């Protein structure tokens, strides 16, 4: 029987609560193949003990796995720019996982803050650039702590980097019934990076005459997600723009606890893909057992799909939808009283049945 090797990186805060929940559902879905897990206890507690977020050879330890399932990184005890850059961003960048796929869909039975909108009205797929842009980490600080202090944070947009994410987004749009692509830009104010971005959208678009392209300034696009969500299908955006838009997407889904993501490199393998919730470690609710595990469960379904197990992935999604539609079991962020564990058990039972 085929065995997939999964590296588990629960991380910090509610990451440690939602990953075991997702594993319970994954185990219920594993039929005709086996999942073998190896946990890695890296994160802020590890940093406080060891002075680093992961061992020096951490990336090498992860490389042989078929996939990584990650919870969330970040805790108030460690500055975020250290914890995130030295672990999560390091994995994304070093493994060149240049696509971050983030579906935004309303699931049955879940109330959305959008009045009168139903599952059939909201079905977006965000394709976020995940390897450069505003997150390149190029810059520095000068005359630190003086009145003349200067901080510079450079955005880096390469033609190669822009082209590959935009091409991937066109491919996704082509495969979907509506075949629409919206590009998030801000070329009215950013005359170098975003003008290059727009040019590449036009150039690559010539190869996809079957896809309808629209370009929106990112501010107007944020508004459009609320006023005309049904007009959006695939949305492509830079690292920062799509980061911000997809938290808005999570809110439209009814809770940040629903938004899932896949970090992948569809062209070449420099390391395993990473599947994770969009949300963070939620220190405000950690340790209470009430975190919504849906994003981690959905990310697990995306992982199975990516591993080549679409039937098991679909079973997870349909189990999740059945439990939500029944309206009995849900966590407090969705107005319920269930714990993380109770919700995961309900989905796992449904997936098994
Ligand atoms: P957050 O996503 O952790 O939390 C924002 C709000 O959403 C909080 O009120 C939280 O309780 C709620 N929330 C998030 N996930 C939830 C869930 N599954 N169920 C119920 N409620 C949920 O964002 P933040 O507060 O800005 O960040 C907290 C920490 O997480 C910071 O250190 C940040 O840098 C980090 N972070 C990490 C990741 C990641 O690892 N991928 C992503 C985002 C933020
Ligand atoms: C996300 C997170 C990360 C990001 C942070 C924690 C670095 O917000 O995965 O959306 O901005 O990519
Ligand atoms: Mn984010």
mmCIF file of N, CA and C in Angstrom, residues 111-239:
data_model
loop_
_atom_site.group_PDB
_atom_site.id
_atom_site.type_symbol
_atom_site.label_atom_id
_atom_site.label_comp_id
_atom_site.label_asym_id
_atom_site.label_seq_id
_atom_site.Cartn_x
_atom_site.Cartn_y
_atom_site.Cartn_z
ATOM 1 N N UNK A 111 -22.949 31.101 8.348
ATOM 2 C CA UNK A 111 -23.426 32.455 8.097
ATOM 3 C C UNK A 111 -22.265 33.349 7.679
ATOM 4 N N UNK A 112 -22.459 34.108 6.622
ATOM 5 C CA UNK A 112 -21.427 35.037 6.184
ATOM 6 C C UNK A 112 -21.878 36.455 6.544
ATOM 7 N N UNK A 113 -20.940 37.358 6.792
ATOM 8 C CA UNK A 113 -21.361 38.741 7.046
ATOM 9 C C UNK A 113 -21.945 39.412 5.805
ATOM 10 N N UNK A 114 -21.841 38.756 4.650
ATOM 11 C CA UNK A 114 -22.424 39.334 3.430
ATOM 12 C C UNK A 114 -23.918 39.028 3.410
ATOM 13 N N UNK A 115 -24.707 40.083 3.489
ATOM 14 C CA UNK A 115 -26.160 39.899 3.519
ATOM 15 C C UNK A 115 -26.635 39.208 2.237
ATOM 16 N N UNK A 116 -27.477 38.225 2.365
ATOM 17 C CA UNK A 116 -28.117 37.543 1.232
ATOM 18 C C UNK A 116 -27.177 36.737 0.338
ATOM 19 N N UNK A 117 -25.918 36.564 0.724
ATOM 20 C CA UNK A 117 -25.032 35.784 -0.148
ATOM 21 C C UNK A 117 -25.016 34.332 0.302
ATOM 22 N N UNK A 118 -24.990 33.471 -0.707
ATOM 23 C CA UNK A 118 -25.056 32.047 -0.436
ATOM 24 C C UNK A 118 -23.855 31.337 -1.077
ATOM 25 N N UNK A 119 -23.693 30.036 -0.784
ATOM 26 C CA UNK A 119 -22.522 29.348 -1.341
ATOM 27 C C UNK A 119 -22.360 29.558 -2.852
ATOM 28 N N UNK A 120 -23.460 29.602 -3.597
ATOM 29 C CA UNK A 120 -23.313 29.732 -5.051
ATOM 30 C C UNK A 120 -22.846 31.122 -5.483
ATOM 31 N N UNK A 121 -22.879 32.094 -4.564
ATOM 32 C CA UNK A 121 -22.464 33.456 -4.921
ATOM 33 C C UNK A 121 -20.976 33.709 -4.686
ATOM 34 N N UNK A 122 -20.373 32.913 -3.837
ATOM 35 C CA UNK A 122 -18.982 33.202 -3.462
ATOM 36 C C UNK A 122 -18.118 31.973 -3.699
ATOM 37 N N UNK A 123 -17.297 32.045 -4.726
ATOM 38 C CA UNK A 123 -16.367 30.952 -5.020
ATOM 39 C C UNK A 123 -15.141 31.549 -5.706
ATOM 40 N N UNK A 124 -14.224 32.015 -4.879
ATOM 41 C CA UNK A 124 -13.017 32.653 -5.409
ATOM 42 C C UNK A 124 -11.829 31.739 -5.121
ATOM 43 N N UNK A 125 -10.827 31.841 -5.976
ATOM 44 C CA UNK A 125 -9.573 31.141 -5.714
ATOM 45 C C UNK A 125 -8.443 32.158 -5.828
ATOM 46 N N UNK A 126 -7.830 32.459 -4.702
ATOM 47 C CA UNK A 126 -6.705 33.403 -4.725
ATOM 48 C C UNK A 126 -5.413 32.663 -5.052
ATOM 49 N N UNK A 127 -4.675 33.242 -5.973
ATOM 50 C CA UNK A 127 -3.336 32.751 -6.307
ATOM 51 C C UNK A 127 -2.380 33.849 -5.858
ATOM 52 N N UNK A 128 -1.726 33.575 -4.739
ATOM 53 C CA UNK A 128 -0.851 34.582 -4.129
ATOM 54 C C UNK A 128 0.603 34.302 -4.509
ATOM 55 N N UNK A 129 1.311 35.330 -4.967
ATOM 56 C CA UNK A 129 2.753 35.181 -5.199
ATOM 57 C C UNK A 129 3.379 34.962 -3.835
ATOM 58 N N UNK A 130 4.312 33.986 -3.747
ATOM 59 C CA UNK A 130 4.725 33.522 -2.416
ATOM 60 C C UNK A 130 6.237 33.471 -2.253
ATOM 61 N N UNK A 131 6.977 34.074 -3.174
ATOM 62 C CA UNK A 131 8.433 33.889 -3.106
ATOM 63 C C UNK A 131 9.236 35.179 -3.192
ATOM 64 N N UNK A 132 8.575 36.312 -3.412
ATOM 65 C CA UNK A 132 9.359 37.549 -3.571
ATOM 66 C C UNK A 132 8.469 38.755 -3.247
ATOM 67 N N UNK A 133 8.476 39.759 -4.093
ATOM 68 C CA UNK A 133 7.609 40.920 -3.911
ATOM 69 C C UNK A 133 7.945 41.707 -2.665
ATOM 70 N N UNK A 134 6.921 42.099 -1.946
ATOM 71 C CA UNK A 134 7.091 42.943 -0.762
ATOM 72 C C UNK A 134 7.773 42.195 0.373
ATOM 73 N N UNK A 135 7.806 40.837 0.292
ATOM 74 C CA UNK A 135 8.358 40.018 1.373
ATOM 75 C C UNK A 135 9.821 39.642 1.145
ATOM 76 N N UNK A 136 10.458 40.247 0.143
ATOM 77 C CA UNK A 136 11.803 39.788 -0.238
ATOM 78 C C UNK A 136 12.808 39.911 0.905
ATOM 79 N N UNK A 137 12.532 40.765 1.857
ATOM 80 C CA UNK A 137 13.453 40.882 2.996
ATOM 81 C C UNK A 137 14.695 41.692 2.668
ATOM 82 N N UNK A 138 14.657 42.412 1.559
ATOM 83 C CA UNK A 138 15.804 43.243 1.187
ATOM 84 C C UNK A 138 15.604 44.631 1.797
ATOM 85 N N UNK A 139 16.630 45.109 2.482
ATOM 86 C CA UNK A 139 16.514 46.438 3.076
ATOM 87 C C UNK A 139 17.430 46.563 4.264
ATOM 88 N N UNK A 140 17.188 47.544 5.057
ATOM 89 C CA UNK A 140 18.028 47.704 6.220
ATOM 90 C C UNK A 140 17.630 48.927 7.020
ATOM 91 N N UNK A 141 18.280 49.057 8.152
ATOM 92 C CA UNK A 141 18.043 50.244 8.986
ATOM 93 C C UNK A 141 19.362 50.974 9.187
ATOM 94 N N UNK A 142 19.269 52.255 9.218
ATOM 95 C CA UNK A 142 20.436 53.119 9.202
ATOM 96 C C UNK A 142 20.239 54.158 10.291
ATOM 97 N N UNK A 143 21.322 54.495 10.992
ATOM 98 C CA UNK A 143 21.260 55.490 12.071
ATOM 99 C C UNK A 143 20.187 55.098 13.098
ATOM 100 N N UNK A 144 20.219 53.804 13.446
ATOM 101 C CA UNK A 144 19.238 53.242 14.370
ATOM 102 C C UNK A 144 19.128 54.028 15.668
ATOM 103 N N UNK A 145 17.915 54.284 16.073
ATOM 104 C CA UNK A 145 17.664 54.896 17.368
ATOM 105 C C UNK A 145 17.974 56.381 17.432
ATOM 106 N N UNK A 146 18.359 56.964 16.310
ATOM 107 C CA UNK A 146 18.633 58.409 16.311
ATOM 108 C C UNK A 146 17.463 59.128 15.620
ATOM 109 N N UNK A 147 17.396 60.441 15.784
ATOM 110 C CA UNK A 147 16.307 61.175 15.103
ATOM 111 C C UNK A 147 16.433 61.096 13.580
ATOM 112 N N UNK A 148 17.630 60.746 13.085
ATOM 113 C CA UNK A 148 17.825 60.660 11.627
ATOM 114 C C UNK A 148 17.618 59.240 11.097
ATOM 115 N N UNK A 149 17.010 58.393 11.900
ATOM 116 C CA UNK A 149 16.888 56.983 11.497
ATOM 117 C C UNK A 149 16.174 56.811 10.164
ATOM 118 N N UNK A 150 16.673 55.811 9.397
ATOM 119 C CA UNK A 150 16.088 55.484 8.094
ATOM 120 C C UNK A 150 15.816 53.981 8.076
ATOM 121 N N UNK A 151 14.660 53.589 7.606
ATOM 122 C CA UNK A 151 14.374 52.164 7.392
ATOM 123 C C UNK A 151 13.952 51.987 5.940
ATOM 124 N N UNK A 152 14.549 50.999 5.280
ATOM 125 C CA UNK A 152 14.216 50.751 3.873
ATOM 126 C C UNK A 152 13.805 49.293 3.727
ATOM 127 N N UNK A 153 12.674 49.062 3.121
ATOM 128 C CA UNK A 153 12.189 47.698 2.868
ATOM 129 C C UNK A 153 11.860 47.626 1.390
ATOM 130 N N UNK A 154 12.689 46.914 0.641
ATOM 131 C CA UNK A 154 12.533 46.917 -0.818
ATOM 132 C C UNK A 154 11.565 45.837 -1.288
ATOM 133 N N UNK A 155 10.715 46.179 -2.231
ATOM 134 C CA UNK A 155 9.940 45.159 -2.932
ATOM 135 C C UNK A 155 10.794 44.673 -4.093
ATOM 136 N N UNK A 156 10.797 43.378 -4.315
ATOM 137 C CA UNK A 156 11.554 42.834 -5.448
ATOM 138 C C UNK A 156 10.592 42.064 -6.348
ATOM 139 N N UNK A 157 10.381 42.583 -7.545
ATOM 140 C CA UNK A 157 9.528 41.902 -8.520
ATOM 141 C C UNK A 157 10.388 41.538 -9.713
ATOM 142 N N UNK A 158 10.591 40.234 -9.928
ATOM 143 C CA UNK A 158 11.374 39.804 -11.081
ATOM 144 C C UNK A 158 10.416 39.389 -12.199
ATOM 145 N N UNK A 159 10.844 39.559 -13.431
ATOM 146 C CA UNK A 159 9.976 39.135 -14.546
ATOM 147 C C UNK A 159 9.655 37.648 -14.416
ATOM 148 N N UNK A 160 10.680 36.851 -14.083
ATOM 149 C CA UNK A 160 10.466 35.400 -13.930
ATOM 150 C C UNK A 160 9.425 35.118 -12.842
ATOM 151 N N UNK A 161 9.579 35.809 -11.696
ATOM 152 C CA UNK A 161 8.685 35.563 -10.567
ATOM 153 C C UNK A 161 7.256 35.991 -10.860
ATOM 154 N N UNK A 162 7.121 37.125 -11.539
ATOM 155 C CA UNK A 162 5.785 37.631 -11.847
ATOM 156 C C UNK A 162 5.131 36.739 -12.910
ATOM 157 N N UNK A 163 5.934 36.388 -13.907
ATOM 158 C CA UNK A 163 5.376 35.616 -15.018
ATOM 159 C C UNK A 163 4.882 34.241 -14.558
ATOM 160 N N UNK A 164 5.658 33.582 -13.704
ATOM 161 C CA UNK A 164 5.260 32.214 -13.351
ATOM 162 C C UNK A 164 3.989 32.191 -12.512
ATOM 163 N N UNK A 165 3.798 33.176 -11.652
ATOM 164 C CA UNK A 165 2.574 33.157 -10.830
ATOM 165 C C UNK A 165 1.372 33.547 -11.691
ATOM 166 N N UNK A 166 1.577 34.477 -12.608
ATOM 167 C CA UNK A 166 0.458 34.908 -13.451
ATOM 168 C C UNK A 166 0.073 33.799 -14.427
ATOM 169 N N UNK A 167 1.072 33.106 -14.942
ATOM 170 C CA UNK A 167 0.772 31.984 -15.849
ATOM 171 C C UNK A 167 -0.024 30.905 -15.093
ATOM 172 N N UNK A 168 0.391 30.623 -13.883
ATOM 173 C CA UNK A 168 -0.311 29.609 -13.086
ATOM 174 C C UNK A 168 -1.768 30.041 -12.847
ATOM 175 N N UNK A 169 -1.957 31.326 -12.588
ATOM 176 C CA UNK A 169 -3.321 31.827 -12.343
ATOM 177 C C UNK A 169 -4.178 31.691 -13.603
ATOM 178 N N UNK A 170 -3.602 31.989 -14.754
ATOM 179 C CA UNK A 170 -4.351 31.788 -16.004
ATOM 180 C C UNK A 170 -4.729 30.318 -16.178
ATOM 181 N N UNK A 171 -3.786 29.429 -15.857
ATOM 182 C CA UNK A 171 -4.074 27.992 -15.988
ATOM 183 C C UNK A 171 -5.242 27.594 -15.079
ATOM 184 N N UNK A 172 -5.252 28.120 -13.859
ATOM 185 C CA UNK A 172 -6.343 27.821 -12.931
ATOM 186 C C UNK A 172 -7.663 28.361 -13.476
ATOM 187 N N UNK A 173 -7.627 29.583 -13.998
ATOM 188 C CA UNK A 173 -8.855 30.201 -14.527
ATOM 189 C C UNK A 173 -9.387 29.380 -15.689
ATOM 190 N N UNK A 174 -8.498 28.924 -16.540
ATOM 191 C CA UNK A 174 -8.898 28.148 -17.723
ATOM 192 C C UNK A 174 -9.637 26.883 -17.322
ATOM 193 N N UNK A 175 -9.272 26.303 -16.171
ATOM 194 C CA UNK A 175 -9.879 25.033 -15.740
ATOM 195 C C UNK A 175 -11.210 25.218 -15.041
ATOM 196 N N UNK A 176 -11.582 26.440 -14.733
ATOM 197 C CA UNK A 176 -12.819 26.646 -13.973
ATOM 198 C C UNK A 176 -13.943 27.057 -14.916
ATOM 199 N N UNK A 177 -15.183 26.763 -14.543
ATOM 200 C CA UNK A 177 -16.302 27.001 -15.467
ATOM 201 C C UNK A 177 -16.388 28.453 -15.955
ATOM 202 N N UNK A 178 -16.128 29.409 -15.066
ATOM 203 C CA UNK A 178 -16.336 30.809 -15.470
ATOM 204 C C UNK A 178 -15.154 31.405 -16.227
ATOM 205 N N UNK A 179 -13.991 30.781 -16.088
ATOM 206 C CA UNK A 179 -12.780 31.213 -16.815
ATOM 207 C C UNK A 179 -12.515 32.708 -16.704
ATOM 208 N N UNK A 180 -12.543 33.201 -15.471
ATOM 209 C CA UNK A 180 -12.284 34.633 -15.258
ATOM 210 C C UNK A 180 -11.061 34.800 -14.381
ATOM 211 N N UNK A 181 -10.284 35.809 -14.687
ATOM 212 C CA UNK A 181 -9.123 36.115 -13.855
ATOM 213 C C UNK A 181 -9.137 37.594 -13.504
ATOM 214 N N UNK A 182 -9.005 37.897 -12.223
ATOM 215 C CA UNK A 182 -8.856 39.286 -11.771
ATOM 216 C C UNK A 182 -7.437 39.457 -11.254
ATOM 217 N N UNK A 183 -6.791 40.529 -11.670
ATOM 218 C CA UNK A 183 -5.435 40.804 -11.205
ATOM 219 C C UNK A 183 -5.470 41.989 -10.252
ATOM 220 N N UNK A 184 -4.817 41.816 -9.094
ATOM 221 C CA UNK A 184 -4.749 42.904 -8.113
ATOM 222 C C UNK A 184 -3.528 43.761 -8.411
ATOM 223 N N UNK A 185 -3.745 45.025 -8.724
ATOM 224 C CA UNK A 185 -2.632 45.895 -9.044
ATOM 225 C C UNK A 185 -2.666 47.142 -8.173
ATOM 226 N N UNK A 186 -1.720 48.005 -8.376
ATOM 227 C CA UNK A 186 -1.753 49.332 -7.755
ATOM 228 C C UNK A 186 -0.813 50.211 -8.591
ATOM 229 N N UNK A 187 -0.981 50.040 -9.909
ATOM 230 C CA UNK A 187 -0.062 50.718 -10.832
ATOM 231 C C UNK A 187 -0.376 52.208 -10.952
ATOM 232 N N UNK A 188 -1.466 52.644 -10.311
ATOM 233 C CA UNK A 188 -1.700 54.098 -10.302
ATOM 234 C C UNK A 188 -0.726 54.808 -9.365
ATOM 235 N N UNK A 189 -0.191 54.073 -8.400
ATOM 236 C CA UNK A 189 0.739 54.697 -7.451
ATOM 237 C C UNK A 189 2.142 54.106 -7.525
ATOM 238 N N UNK A 190 2.252 52.848 -7.968
ATOM 239 C CA UNK A 190 3.565 52.175 -7.955
ATOM 240 C C UNK A 190 3.985 51.942 -9.398
ATOM 241 N N UNK A 191 4.813 52.864 -9.882
ATOM 242 C CA UNK A 191 5.025 52.924 -11.340
ATOM 243 C C UNK A 191 6.081 51.956 -11.862
ATOM 244 N N UNK A 192 6.763 51.235 -10.974
ATOM 245 C CA UNK A 192 7.764 50.272 -11.453
ATOM 246 C C UNK A 192 7.254 48.846 -11.296
ATOM 247 N N UNK A 193 7.106 48.435 -10.030
ATOM 248 C CA UNK A 193 6.741 47.031 -9.796
ATOM 249 C C UNK A 193 5.363 46.698 -10.380
ATOM 250 N N UNK A 194 4.408 47.544 -10.128
ATOM 251 C CA UNK A 194 3.034 47.199 -10.520
ATOM 252 C C UNK A 194 2.788 47.428 -12.015
ATOM 253 N N UNK A 195 3.570 48.298 -12.609
ATOM 254 C CA UNK A 195 3.449 48.458 -14.067
ATOM 255 C C UNK A 195 4.044 47.226 -14.753
ATOM 256 N N UNK A 196 5.156 46.705 -14.202
ATOM 257 C CA UNK A 196 5.693 45.435 -14.729
ATOM 258 C C UNK A 196 4.627 44.338 -14.577
ATOM 259 N N UNK A 197 4.030 44.279 -13.424
ATOM 260 C CA UNK A 197 2.986 43.271 -13.142
ATOM 261 C C UNK A 197 1.871 43.343 -14.202
ATOM 262 N N UNK A 198 1.373 44.564 -14.441
ATOM 263 C CA UNK A 198 0.285 44.735 -15.425
ATOM 264 C C UNK A 198 0.729 44.325 -16.829
ATOM 265 N N UNK A 199 1.968 44.677 -17.175
ATOM 266 C CA UNK A 199 2.468 44.324 -18.514
ATOM 267 C C UNK A 199 2.503 42.809 -18.687
ATOM 268 N N UNK A 200 2.956 42.120 -17.634
ATOM 269 C CA UNK A 200 3.050 40.658 -17.725
ATOM 270 C C UNK A 200 1.641 40.047 -17.813
ATOM 271 N N UNK A 201 0.688 40.621 -17.087
ATOM 272 C CA UNK A 201 -0.693 40.117 -17.180
ATOM 273 C C UNK A 201 -1.168 40.227 -18.642
ATOM 274 N N UNK A 202 -0.891 41.362 -19.258
ATOM 275 C CA UNK A 202 -1.313 41.539 -20.669
ATOM 276 C C UNK A 202 -0.594 40.567 -21.589
ATOM 277 N N UNK A 203 0.724 40.433 -21.410
ATOM 278 C CA UNK A 203 1.505 39.559 -22.300
ATOM 279 C C UNK A 203 1.075 38.105 -22.174
ATOM 280 N N UNK A 204 1.032 37.603 -20.944
ATOM 281 C CA UNK A 204 0.670 36.198 -20.742
ATOM 282 C C UNK A 204 -0.784 35.985 -21.163
ATOM 283 N N UNK A 205 -1.616 37.004 -20.950
ATOM 284 C CA UNK A 205 -3.039 36.907 -21.310
ATOM 285 C C UNK A 205 -3.252 36.614 -22.789
ATOM 286 N N UNK A 206 -2.312 37.056 -23.631
ATOM 287 C CA UNK A 206 -2.452 36.799 -25.081
ATOM 288 C C UNK A 206 -2.476 35.301 -25.370
ATOM 289 N N UNK A 207 -1.851 34.523 -24.468
ATOM 290 C CA UNK A 207 -1.820 33.062 -24.681
ATOM 291 C C UNK A 207 -3.110 32.396 -24.174
ATOM 292 N N UNK A 208 -3.967 33.153 -23.515
ATOM 293 C CA UNK A 208 -5.189 32.584 -22.930
ATOM 294 C C UNK A 208 -6.418 33.369 -23.393
ATOM 295 N N UNK A 209 -6.699 33.310 -24.704
ATOM 296 C CA UNK A 209 -7.834 34.092 -25.211
ATOM 297 C C UNK A 209 -9.173 33.632 -24.642
ATOM 298 N N UNK A 210 -9.206 32.404 -24.116
ATOM 299 C CA UNK A 210 -10.449 31.869 -23.545
ATOM 300 C C UNK A 210 -10.712 32.388 -22.130
ATOM 301 N N UNK A 211 -9.733 33.079 -21.529
ATOM 302 C CA UNK A 211 -9.903 33.586 -20.153
ATOM 303 C C UNK A 211 -10.221 35.088 -20.201
ATOM 304 N N UNK A 212 -11.251 35.490 -19.481
ATOM 305 C CA UNK A 212 -11.606 36.913 -19.399
ATOM 306 C C UNK A 212 -10.816 37.552 -18.256
ATOM 307 N N UNK A 213 -10.052 38.580 -18.587
ATOM 308 C CA UNK A 213 -9.185 39.190 -17.564
ATOM 309 C C UNK A 213 -9.724 40.553 -17.152
ATOM 310 N N UNK A 214 -9.663 40.812 -15.866
ATOM 311 C CA UNK A 214 -9.987 42.155 -15.378
ATOM 312 C C UNK A 214 -8.863 42.575 -14.448
ATOM 313 N N UNK A 215 -8.573 43.858 -14.470
ATOM 314 C CA UNK A 215 -7.509 44.369 -13.602
ATOM 315 C C UNK A 215 -8.153 45.357 -12.646
ATOM 316 N N UNK A 216 -7.894 45.191 -11.361
ATOM 317 C CA UNK A 216 -8.472 46.111 -10.373
ATOM 318 C C UNK A 216 -7.359 46.627 -9.476
ATOM 319 N N UNK A 217 -7.418 47.887 -9.151
ATOM 320 C CA UNK A 217 -6.512 48.377 -8.125
ATOM 321 C C UNK A 217 -6.913 47.684 -6.818
ATOM 322 N N UNK A 218 -5.900 47.366 -6.027
ATOM 323 C CA UNK A 218 -6.155 46.470 -4.894
ATOM 324 C C UNK A 218 -7.156 47.068 -3.904
ATOM 325 N N UNK A 219 -7.181 48.386 -3.791
ATOM 326 C CA UNK A 219 -8.145 49.006 -2.874
ATOM 327 C C UNK A 219 -9.577 48.790 -3.375
ATOM 328 N N UNK A 220 -9.761 48.992 -4.676
ATOM 329 C CA UNK A 220 -11.097 48.777 -5.249
ATOM 330 C C UNK A 220 -11.471 47.295 -5.224
ATOM 331 N N UNK A 221 -10.464 46.450 -5.364
ATOM 332 C CA UNK A 221 -10.731 45.007 -5.339
ATOM 333 C C UNK A 221 -11.224 44.572 -3.954
ATOM 334 N N UNK A 222 -10.640 45.164 -2.919
ATOM 335 C CA UNK A 222 -11.081 44.849 -1.550
ATOM 336 C C UNK A 222 -12.565 45.191 -1.403
ATOM 337 N N UNK A 223 -12.954 46.347 -1.947
ATOM 338 C CA UNK A 223 -14.366 46.739 -1.873
ATOM 339 C C UNK A 223 -15.226 45.793 -2.709
ATOM 340 N N UNK A 224 -14.732 45.448 -3.891
ATOM 341 C CA UNK A 224 -15.490 44.559 -4.792
ATOM 342 C C UNK A 224 -15.746 43.191 -4.162
ATOM 343 N N UNK A 225 -14.810 42.711 -3.352
ATOM 344 C CA UNK A 225 -15.019 41.413 -2.697
ATOM 345 C C UNK A 225 -16.284 41.433 -1.842
ATOM 346 N N UNK A 226 -16.640 42.634 -1.366
ATOM 347 C CA UNK A 226 -17.835 42.750 -0.523
ATOM 348 C C UNK A 226 -19.058 43.119 -1.343
ATOM 349 N N UNK A 227 -18.874 44.045 -2.298
ATOM 350 C CA UNK A 227 -20.052 44.532 -3.028
ATOM 351 C C UNK A 227 -20.475 43.604 -4.166
ATOM 352 N N UNK A 228 -19.489 42.982 -4.853
ATOM 353 C CA UNK A 228 -19.816 42.116 -5.991
ATOM 354 C C UNK A 228 -19.017 40.815 -5.941
ATOM 355 N N UNK A 229 -19.120 40.055 -4.851
ATOM 356 C CA UNK A 229 -18.265 38.863 -4.731
ATOM 357 C C UNK A 229 -18.485 37.866 -5.864
ATOM 358 N N UNK A 230 -19.716 37.849 -6.405
ATOM 359 C CA UNK A 230 -20.003 36.865 -7.460
ATOM 360 C C UNK A 230 -19.263 37.189 -8.756
ATOM 361 N N UNK A 231 -18.699 38.399 -8.865
ATOM 362 C CA UNK A 231 -17.976 38.750 -10.090
ATOM 363 C C UNK A 231 -16.537 38.232 -10.068
ATOM 364 N N UNK A 232 -16.115 37.657 -8.936
ATOM 365 C CA UNK A 232 -14.717 37.224 -8.817
ATOM 366 C C UNK A 232 -14.600 35.700 -8.876
ATOM 367 N N UNK A 233 -13.615 35.264 -9.656
ATOM 368 C CA UNK A 233 -13.387 33.822 -9.829
ATOM 369 C C UNK A 233 -11.940 33.550 -9.366
ATOM 370 N N UNK A 234 -10.977 33.475 -10.279
ATOM 371 C CA UNK A 234 -9.580 33.390 -9.827
ATOM 372 C C UNK A 234 -9.053 34.812 -9.649
ATOM 373 N N UNK A 235 -8.325 35.027 -8.566
ATOM 374 C CA UNK A 235 -7.727 36.346 -8.306
ATOM 375 C C UNK A 235 -6.228 36.146 -8.103
ATOM 376 N N UNK A 236 -5.413 36.903 -8.830
ATOM 377 C CA UNK A 236 -3.960 36.788 -8.652
ATOM 378 C C UNK A 236 -3.430 38.079 -8.041
ATOM 379 N N UNK A 237 -2.527 37.940 -7.075
ATOM 380 C CA UNK A 237 -2.006 39.131 -6.421
ATOM 381 C C UNK A 237 -0.603 38.897 -5.885
ATOM 382 N N UNK A 238 0.057 39.993 -5.601
ATOM 383 C CA UNK A 238 1.415 39.923 -5.057
ATOM 384 C C UNK A 238 1.357 39.381 -3.625
ATOM 385 N N UNK A 239 2.537 39.106 -3.102
ATOM 386 C CA UNK A 239 2.666 38.512 -1.775
ATOM 387 C C UNK A 239 1.868 39.271 -0.709
#
